Amino acid sequence: MTTGIDLLAPGTTITLADDTEVPLVYSFRGLALIEARFGSVAAVQSVIQADGAAFGPLIEIIGAGAVSSGMFEPYVREHQDAKGRRHVTEIVYKRRDGRQLGDLLHPGHLDSYVTAFTRAFEQAMKSAEGNAAAAPAARPVETVTPSPGPSATTSPSAPSTFRPAPSGT
């Protein structure tokens, strides 16, 4: 028996404040988001214990489990230090209607959220049964440098109401 991540684990479901049910499944993408934000999956607990703040990290942990459903997309906020290194400072999870996950979680359901993400995380990390094939080596994550802004070859998007003047008039 080998230990691995079960990407087909059913996860668990949480109910948001607007009664939407969201399955939490920790895929490689979700786990990579947690690592990008906290350095490692194990570091999340130490961040909560060291800072005493739990709501921000919990939003990000729950959001990482919600991306596999396709209901939420991560928006990464990062900064660049004086030496040019990029650091992820926050990941905001938004639904297609633009609402942020943090606005849809109810503080009174904190216990059920913690139970749900813990159970989903355990299901993803449980030991694989039988003769599981070894996973291929992970490829390094590529960091894309954002555009410095408009230039001769790029420009901001035009509003949908923009109508260019006809040529030749």
XYZ file of N, CA and C in Angstrom:
507
model
N 0.840 -1.173 0.000
C 0.000 0.000 0.000
C 0.890 1.242 0.000
N 0.576 2.200 -0.876
C 1.340 3.431 -0.956
C 0.462 4.611 -0.559
N 1.103 5.669 -0.128
C 0.360 6.860 0.251
C 0.352 7.812 -0.928
N -0.799 8.386 -1.198
C -0.887 9.318 -2.313
C -2.131 10.158 -2.198
N -2.373 10.958 -3.195
C -3.550 11.811 -3.212
C -4.594 11.145 -4.083
N -5.775 10.959 -3.552
C -6.873 10.359 -4.290
C -7.671 11.473 -4.942
N -7.395 11.724 -6.228
C -8.060 12.823 -6.917
C -9.522 12.527 -7.215
N -9.926 11.295 -7.041
C -11.319 10.945 -7.264
C -12.108 10.890 -5.953
N -11.491 11.281 -4.851
C -12.185 11.278 -3.570
C -13.411 12.171 -3.666
N -14.538 11.720 -3.138
C -15.771 12.484 -3.292
C -15.793 13.809 -2.531
N -14.921 13.973 -1.562
C -14.921 15.213 -0.790
C -16.145 15.319 0.088
N -16.440 16.517 0.515
C -17.628 16.791 1.316
C -18.255 18.069 0.772
N -19.435 18.366 1.245
C -20.162 19.532 0.752
C -20.398 20.503 1.893
N -20.254 21.797 1.584
C -20.616 22.835 2.549
C -21.768 23.636 1.962
N -22.539 24.272 2.833
C -23.641 25.118 2.402
C -23.283 26.557 2.721
N -23.337 27.390 1.704
C -23.008 28.802 1.864
C -24.208 29.557 2.430
N -23.984 30.809 2.793
C -25.032 31.630 3.396
C -26.225 31.826 2.464
N -26.024 31.711 1.141
C -27.137 31.855 0.192
C -27.743 30.501 -0.186
N -27.463 29.467 0.629
C -27.985 28.104 0.467
C -27.415 27.355 -0.740
N -26.357 27.855 -1.341
C -25.671 27.144 -2.415
C -24.802 26.057 -1.782
N -24.873 24.842 -2.332
C -24.017 23.762 -1.849
C -22.777 23.690 -2.727
N -21.629 23.616 -2.067
C -20.348 23.579 -2.770
C -19.568 22.349 -2.308
N -19.198 21.475 -3.255
C -18.359 20.338 -2.871
C -16.910 20.793 -2.666
N -16.276 20.253 -1.643
C -14.861 20.513 -1.392
C -14.083 19.270 -1.780
N -13.231 19.419 -2.781
C -12.362 18.334 -3.223
C -10.977 18.946 -3.408
N -9.991 18.384 -2.743
C -8.636 18.935 -2.799
C -7.832 18.249 -3.895
N -7.875 18.845 -5.072
C -7.110 18.365 -6.226
C -5.693 18.931 -6.125
N -4.847 18.548 -7.053
C -3.489 19.103 -7.079
C -3.539 20.620 -7.232
N -4.477 21.106 -8.038
C -4.589 22.557 -8.231
C -4.885 23.252 -6.903
N -5.842 22.723 -6.154
C -6.184 23.308 -4.859
C -5.024 23.256 -3.883
N -4.334 22.135 -3.845
C -3.188 22.004 -2.949
C -2.056 22.946 -3.360
N -1.880 23.125 -4.663
C -0.849 24.056 -5.140
C -1.184 25.490 -4.739
N -2.461 25.840 -4.737
C -2.863 27.179 -4.297
C -2.538 27.386 -2.819
N -2.788 26.366 -2.008
C -2.452 26.456 -0.580
C -0.947 26.622 -0.413
N -0.170 25.845 -1.151
C 1.291 25.959 -1.067
C 1.780 27.326 -1.533
N 1.168 27.857 -2.594
C 1.584 29.168 -3.095
C 1.345 30.248 -2.043
N 0.283 30.104 -1.302
C -0.064 31.123 -0.302
C 0.712 30.964 0.998
N 0.840 29.730 1.480
C 1.410 29.499 2.810
C 2.789 28.842 2.810
N 3.278 28.422 1.661
C 4.586 27.778 1.601
C 4.495 26.274 1.603
N 3.548 25.730 2.344
C 3.286 24.296 2.353
C 1.912 24.073 2.952
N 1.389 22.895 2.709
C 0.084 22.561 3.265
C 0.169 22.504 4.791
N 1.262 21.976 5.305
C 1.436 21.867 6.756
C 1.592 23.227 7.432
N 2.056 24.220 6.695
C 2.302 25.547 7.280
C 1.023 26.297 7.635
N -0.114 25.883 7.075
C -1.373 26.579 7.363
C -1.670 26.562 8.855
N -1.530 25.411 9.480
C -1.821 25.302 10.914
C -0.914 26.211 11.722
N 0.362 26.276 11.374
C 1.281 27.127 12.131
C 0.948 28.607 11.926
N 0.448 28.981 10.744
C 0.031 30.368 10.518
C -1.138 30.712 11.428
N -2.091 29.810 11.530
C -3.256 30.043 12.393
C -2.817 30.136 13.850
N -1.932 29.248 14.280
C -1.483 29.259 15.674
C -0.611 30.468 15.978
N 0.273 30.850 15.077
C 1.200 31.957 15.320
C 0.482 33.305 15.321
N -0.401 33.513 14.343
C -1.083 34.797 14.215
C -2.344 34.879 15.068
N -2.921 33.746 15.387
C -4.175 33.734 16.113
C -5.360 34.063 15.220
N -5.091 34.443 13.986
C -6.156 34.754 13.038
C -6.505 33.494 12.270
N -7.779 33.166 12.217
C -8.182 31.943 11.541
C -9.077 32.192 10.339
N -9.852 33.265 10.323
C -10.840 33.436 9.270
C -10.205 33.584 7.884
N -9.178 34.392 7.743
C -8.511 34.559 6.446
C -7.942 33.259 5.912
N -7.120 32.554 6.719
C -6.602 31.267 6.234
C -7.712 30.248 5.947
N -8.778 30.261 6.736
C -9.866 29.307 6.488
C -10.569 29.594 5.164
N -10.762 30.867 4.845
C -11.358 31.206 3.550
C -10.498 30.625 2.433
N -9.190 30.769 2.552
C -8.299 30.301 1.504
C -8.239 28.771 1.438
N -8.315 28.114 2.576
C -8.315 26.647 2.584
C -9.611 26.124 1.972
N -10.740 26.697 2.376
C -12.028 26.279 1.828
C -12.075 26.594 0.331
N -11.597 27.770 -0.048
C -11.573 28.141 -1.464
C -10.756 27.187 -2.305
N -9.623 26.746 -1.781
C -8.773 25.805 -2.520
C -9.512 24.494 -2.785
N -10.378 24.102 -1.870
C -11.179 22.893 -2.076
C -12.359 23.123 -3.003
N -12.786 24.385 -3.139
C -13.961 24.707 -3.958
C -13.631 24.920 -5.431
N -12.351 25.077 -5.785
C -12.021 25.342 -7.190
C -12.293 24.141 -8.085
N -12.176 22.928 -7.558
C -12.369 21.756 -8.410
C -13.804 21.618 -8.884
N -14.758 22.241 -8.188
C -16.155 22.176 -8.606
C -16.422 23.076 -9.803
N -15.521 24.023 -10.052
C -15.725 24.976 -11.126
C -16.602 26.148 -10.725
N -17.075 26.144 -9.481
C -17.955 27.214 -9.026
C -17.177 28.464 -8.621
N -15.925 28.279 -8.214
C -15.100 29.399 -7.761
C -13.781 29.401 -8.513
N -13.278 30.596 -8.779
C -11.980 30.770 -9.418
C -11.078 31.560 -8.481
N -9.809 31.184 -8.398
C -8.870 31.918 -7.546
C -8.304 33.145 -8.260
N -8.221 34.240 -7.542
C -7.571 35.459 -8.024
C -6.422 35.736 -7.065
N -5.205 35.614 -7.575
C -4.011 35.688 -6.739
C -3.529 37.133 -6.658
N -3.335 37.590 -5.431
C -2.749 38.909 -5.186
C -1.336 38.674 -4.679
N -0.398 39.335 -5.316
C 0.994 39.150 -4.909
C 1.711 40.493 -4.945
N 2.856 40.521 -4.300
C 3.695 41.716 -4.354
C 5.114 41.283 -4.689
N 5.872 42.234 -5.138
C 7.261 41.974 -5.488
C 8.128 42.750 -4.516
N 9.061 42.050 -3.860
C 9.926 42.733 -2.901
C 11.065 43.456 -3.619
N 11.901 44.122 -2.857
C 12.993 44.930 -3.423
C 13.989 44.087 -4.220
N 14.071 42.798 -3.930
C 15.002 41.920 -4.650
C 14.351 41.260 -5.862
N 13.108 41.641 -6.153
C 12.428 41.103 -7.318
C 11.702 39.791 -7.093
N 11.652 39.310 -5.857
C 10.950 38.058 -5.562
C 9.462 38.338 -5.394
N 8.665 37.452 -5.950
C 7.217 37.587 -5.834
C 6.713 36.782 -4.649
N 5.750 37.364 -3.932
C 5.151 36.708 -2.767
C 3.634 36.793 -2.878
N 2.973 35.657 -2.737
C 1.509 35.646 -2.752
C 1.040 36.153 -1.394
N 0.257 37.224 -1.403
C -0.230 37.810 -0.152
C -1.654 37.408 0.160
N -2.418 37.056 -0.868
C -3.812 36.670 -0.653
C -4.322 35.997 -1.911
N -5.235 35.073 -1.730
C -5.945 34.492 -2.856
C -7.423 34.720 -2.582
N -8.072 35.417 -3.481
C -9.496 35.701 -3.354
C -10.236 34.738 -4.272
N -11.212 34.048 -3.729
C -11.987 33.088 -4.507
C -13.320 33.731 -4.863
N -13.574 33.844 -6.181
C -14.802 34.486 -6.655
C -15.638 33.500 -7.454
N -16.938 33.638 -7.256
C -17.904 32.859 -8.017
C -18.154 33.578 -9.338
N -18.746 32.906 -10.282
C -18.989 33.510 -11.601
C -19.841 34.772 -11.527
N -20.699 34.873 -10.522
C -21.515 36.081 -10.398
C -20.741 37.221 -9.737
N -19.453 37.001 -9.438
C -18.597 38.034 -8.860
C -18.546 38.050 -7.357
N -19.385 37.277 -6.686
C -19.392 37.267 -5.225
C -18.181 36.495 -4.709
N -17.575 37.037 -3.670
C -16.406 36.412 -3.073
C -16.825 35.351 -2.065
N -16.038 34.285 -2.002
C -16.323 33.198 -1.070
C -16.411 33.707 0.357
N -15.515 34.608 0.739
C -15.525 35.133 2.102
C -16.835 35.812 2.478
N -17.533 36.381 1.495
C -18.824 37.013 1.752
C -19.956 36.003 1.816
N -19.698 34.789 1.359
C -20.728 33.753 1.317
C -20.607 32.738 2.450
N -19.540 32.828 3.235
C -19.376 31.937 4.383
C -19.994 32.601 5.603
N -20.696 31.824 6.402
C -21.370 32.355 7.586
C -20.549 32.002 8.825
N -20.161 33.002 9.642
C -19.345 32.720 10.832
C -19.986 31.718 11.795
N -21.310 31.655 11.810
C -22.001 30.712 12.692
C -21.857 29.263 12.271
N -21.377 29.033 11.053
C -21.186 27.670 10.551
C -19.728 27.256 10.560
N -18.907 27.978 11.315
C -17.469 27.725 11.334
C -17.145 26.267 11.643
N -17.789 25.698 12.657
C -17.510 24.300 13.014
C -17.800 23.349 11.860
N -18.920 23.556 11.173
C -19.252 22.648 10.066
C -18.277 22.831 8.896
N -17.793 24.062 8.669
C -16.812 24.289 7.607
C -15.502 23.586 7.928
N -15.054 23.709 9.174
C -13.795 23.070 9.576
C -13.918 21.555 9.457
N -15.041 21.008 9.908
C -15.267 19.568 9.801
C -15.260 19.129 8.345
N -15.942 19.892 7.487
C -16.046 19.527 6.072
C -14.695 19.578 5.372
N -13.930 20.668 5.558
C -12.656 20.724 4.834
C -11.670 19.720 5.407
N -11.721 19.452 6.702
C -10.844 18.440 7.287
C -11.153 17.065 6.702
N -12.433 16.735 6.618
C -12.842 15.434 6.065
C -12.448 15.327 4.587
N -12.687 16.385 3.819
C -12.335 16.361 2.393
C -10.823 16.251 2.201
N -10.094 16.970 3.033
C -8.634 16.926 2.944
C -8.123 15.531 3.295
N -8.682 14.930 4.338
C -8.280 13.574 4.725
C -8.596 12.579 3.618
N -9.754 12.734 2.959
C -10.112 11.827 1.870
C -9.125 11.943 0.721
N -8.689 13.161 0.429
C -7.744 13.354 -0.669
C -6.378 12.770 -0.337
N -5.987 12.810 0.924
C -4.653 12.382 1.316
C -4.586 10.954 1.843
N -5.699 10.244 1.850
C -5.692 8.892 2.406
C -4.818 7.965 1.579
N -4.463 6.851 2.159
C -3.622 5.876 1.470
C -4.366 5.281 0.297
N -3.661 5.140 -0.787
C -4.240 4.512 -1.968
C -4.277 3.006 -1.746
N -5.350 2.368 -2.164
C -5.503 0.927 -1.991
C -4.846 0.189 -3.158
N -4.349 -1.006 -2.895
C -3.827 -1.881 -3.943
C -2.489 -1.450 -4.494
N -2.233 -1.818 -5.719
C -0.962 -1.539 -6.374
C -1.068 -0.258 -7.185
N -0.983 0.836 -6.544
C -1.059 2.126 -7.242
C 0.247 2.386 -7.961
N 0.146 2.889 -9.168
C 1.348 3.222 -9.942
C 1.977 4.480 -9.382
N 3.270 4.558 -9.476
C 3.974 5.740 -8.975
C 3.602 6.945 -9.825
N 3.409 8.052 -9.169
C 3.048 9.282 -9.863
C 4.276 9.837 -10.581
N 4.084 10.448 -11.740
C 5.231 11.048 -12.436
C 5.780 12.214 -11.629
N 7.040 12.529 -11.865
C 7.681 13.629 -11.146
C 6.963 14.932 -11.447
N 6.825 15.764 -10.421
C 6.146 17.046 -10.584
C 6.998 17.993 -11.405
N 6.342 18.765 -12.266
C 7.052 19.761 -13.057
C 7.040 21.069 -12.296
N 8.101 21.867 -12.412
C 8.120 23.145 -11.706
C 7.018 24.065 -12.230
N 6.473 24.870 -11.335
C 5.422 25.815 -11.694
C 6.057 27.030 -12.332
N 5.504 27.451 -13.456
C 6.014 28.608 -14.168
C 5.346 29.864 -13.635
N 6.120 30.888 -13.342
C 5.567 32.153 -12.897
C 5.490 33.076 -14.094
N 4.308 33.617 -14.323
C 4.113 34.529 -15.437
C 4.233 35.944 -14.911
N 5.116 36.715 -15.514
C 5.302 38.098 -15.105
C 4.178 38.928 -15.711
N 3.449 39.682 -14.878
C 2.348 40.471 -15.414
C 2.867 41.601 -16.303
N 1.998 42.059 -17.176
C 2.340 43.155 -18.076
C 2.624 44.417 -17.280
N 3.606 45.221 -17.704
C 3.881 46.476 -17.002
C 2.815 47.535 -17.286
N 1.851 47.241 -18.160
C 0.785 48.195 -18.456
C 0.726 48.486 -19.941
N -0.103 49.448 -20.315
C -0.247 49.766 -21.735
C 1.068 50.220 -22.353
N 1.296 49.841 -23.600
C 2.481 50.261 -24.346
C 2.087 50.398 -25.806
N 3.064 50.506 -26.680
C 2.772 50.627 -28.104
C 2.104 49.375 -28.649
N 2.321 48.230 -27.998
C 1.739 46.985 -28.498
C 0.572 46.493 -27.675
N 0.330 47.099 -26.521
C -0.805 46.707 -25.698
C -1.586 47.945 -25.319
N -2.827 47.751 -25.042
C -3.652 48.870 -24.592
C -4.760 48.333 -23.713
N -5.354 49.189 -22.892
C -6.448 48.708 -22.046
C -7.651 48.310 -22.902
N -8.501 47.476 -22.374
C -9.695 47.041 -23.077
C -10.636 48.218 -23.292
N -11.320 48.188 -24.411
C -12.316 49.220 -24.694
C -13.636 48.793 -24.080
N -14.443 49.737 -23.589
C -15.744 49.364 -23.028
C -16.643 48.774 -24.108
N -17.618 47.961 -23.711
C -18.490 47.305 -24.686
C -19.353 48.305 -25.440
N -19.485 49.515 -24.934
C -20.286 50.546 -25.602
C -19.470 51.343 -26.606
N -18.171 51.084 -26.721
C -17.290 51.836 -27.613
C -17.644 51.560 -29.070
N -17.824 52.602 -29.840
C -18.094 52.471 -31.265
C -17.059 53.323 -32.004
N -16.134 52.703 -32.747
C -15.125 53.478 -33.444
C -15.753 54.303 -34.577
N -15.146 55.416 -34.873
C -15.628 56.262 -35.965
C -15.347 55.554 -37.282
N -16.293 55.603 -38.210
C -16.071 54.941 -39.498
C -14.922 55.629 -40.242
N -14.140 54.870 -40.968
C -13.027 55.449 -41.705
C -13.534 56.086 -42.992
N -12.821 57.101 -43.472
C -13.175 57.754 -44.719
C -14.242 58.806 -44.589
N -14.577 59.219 -43.363
C -15.602 60.249 -43.237
C -15.012 61.556 -42.786
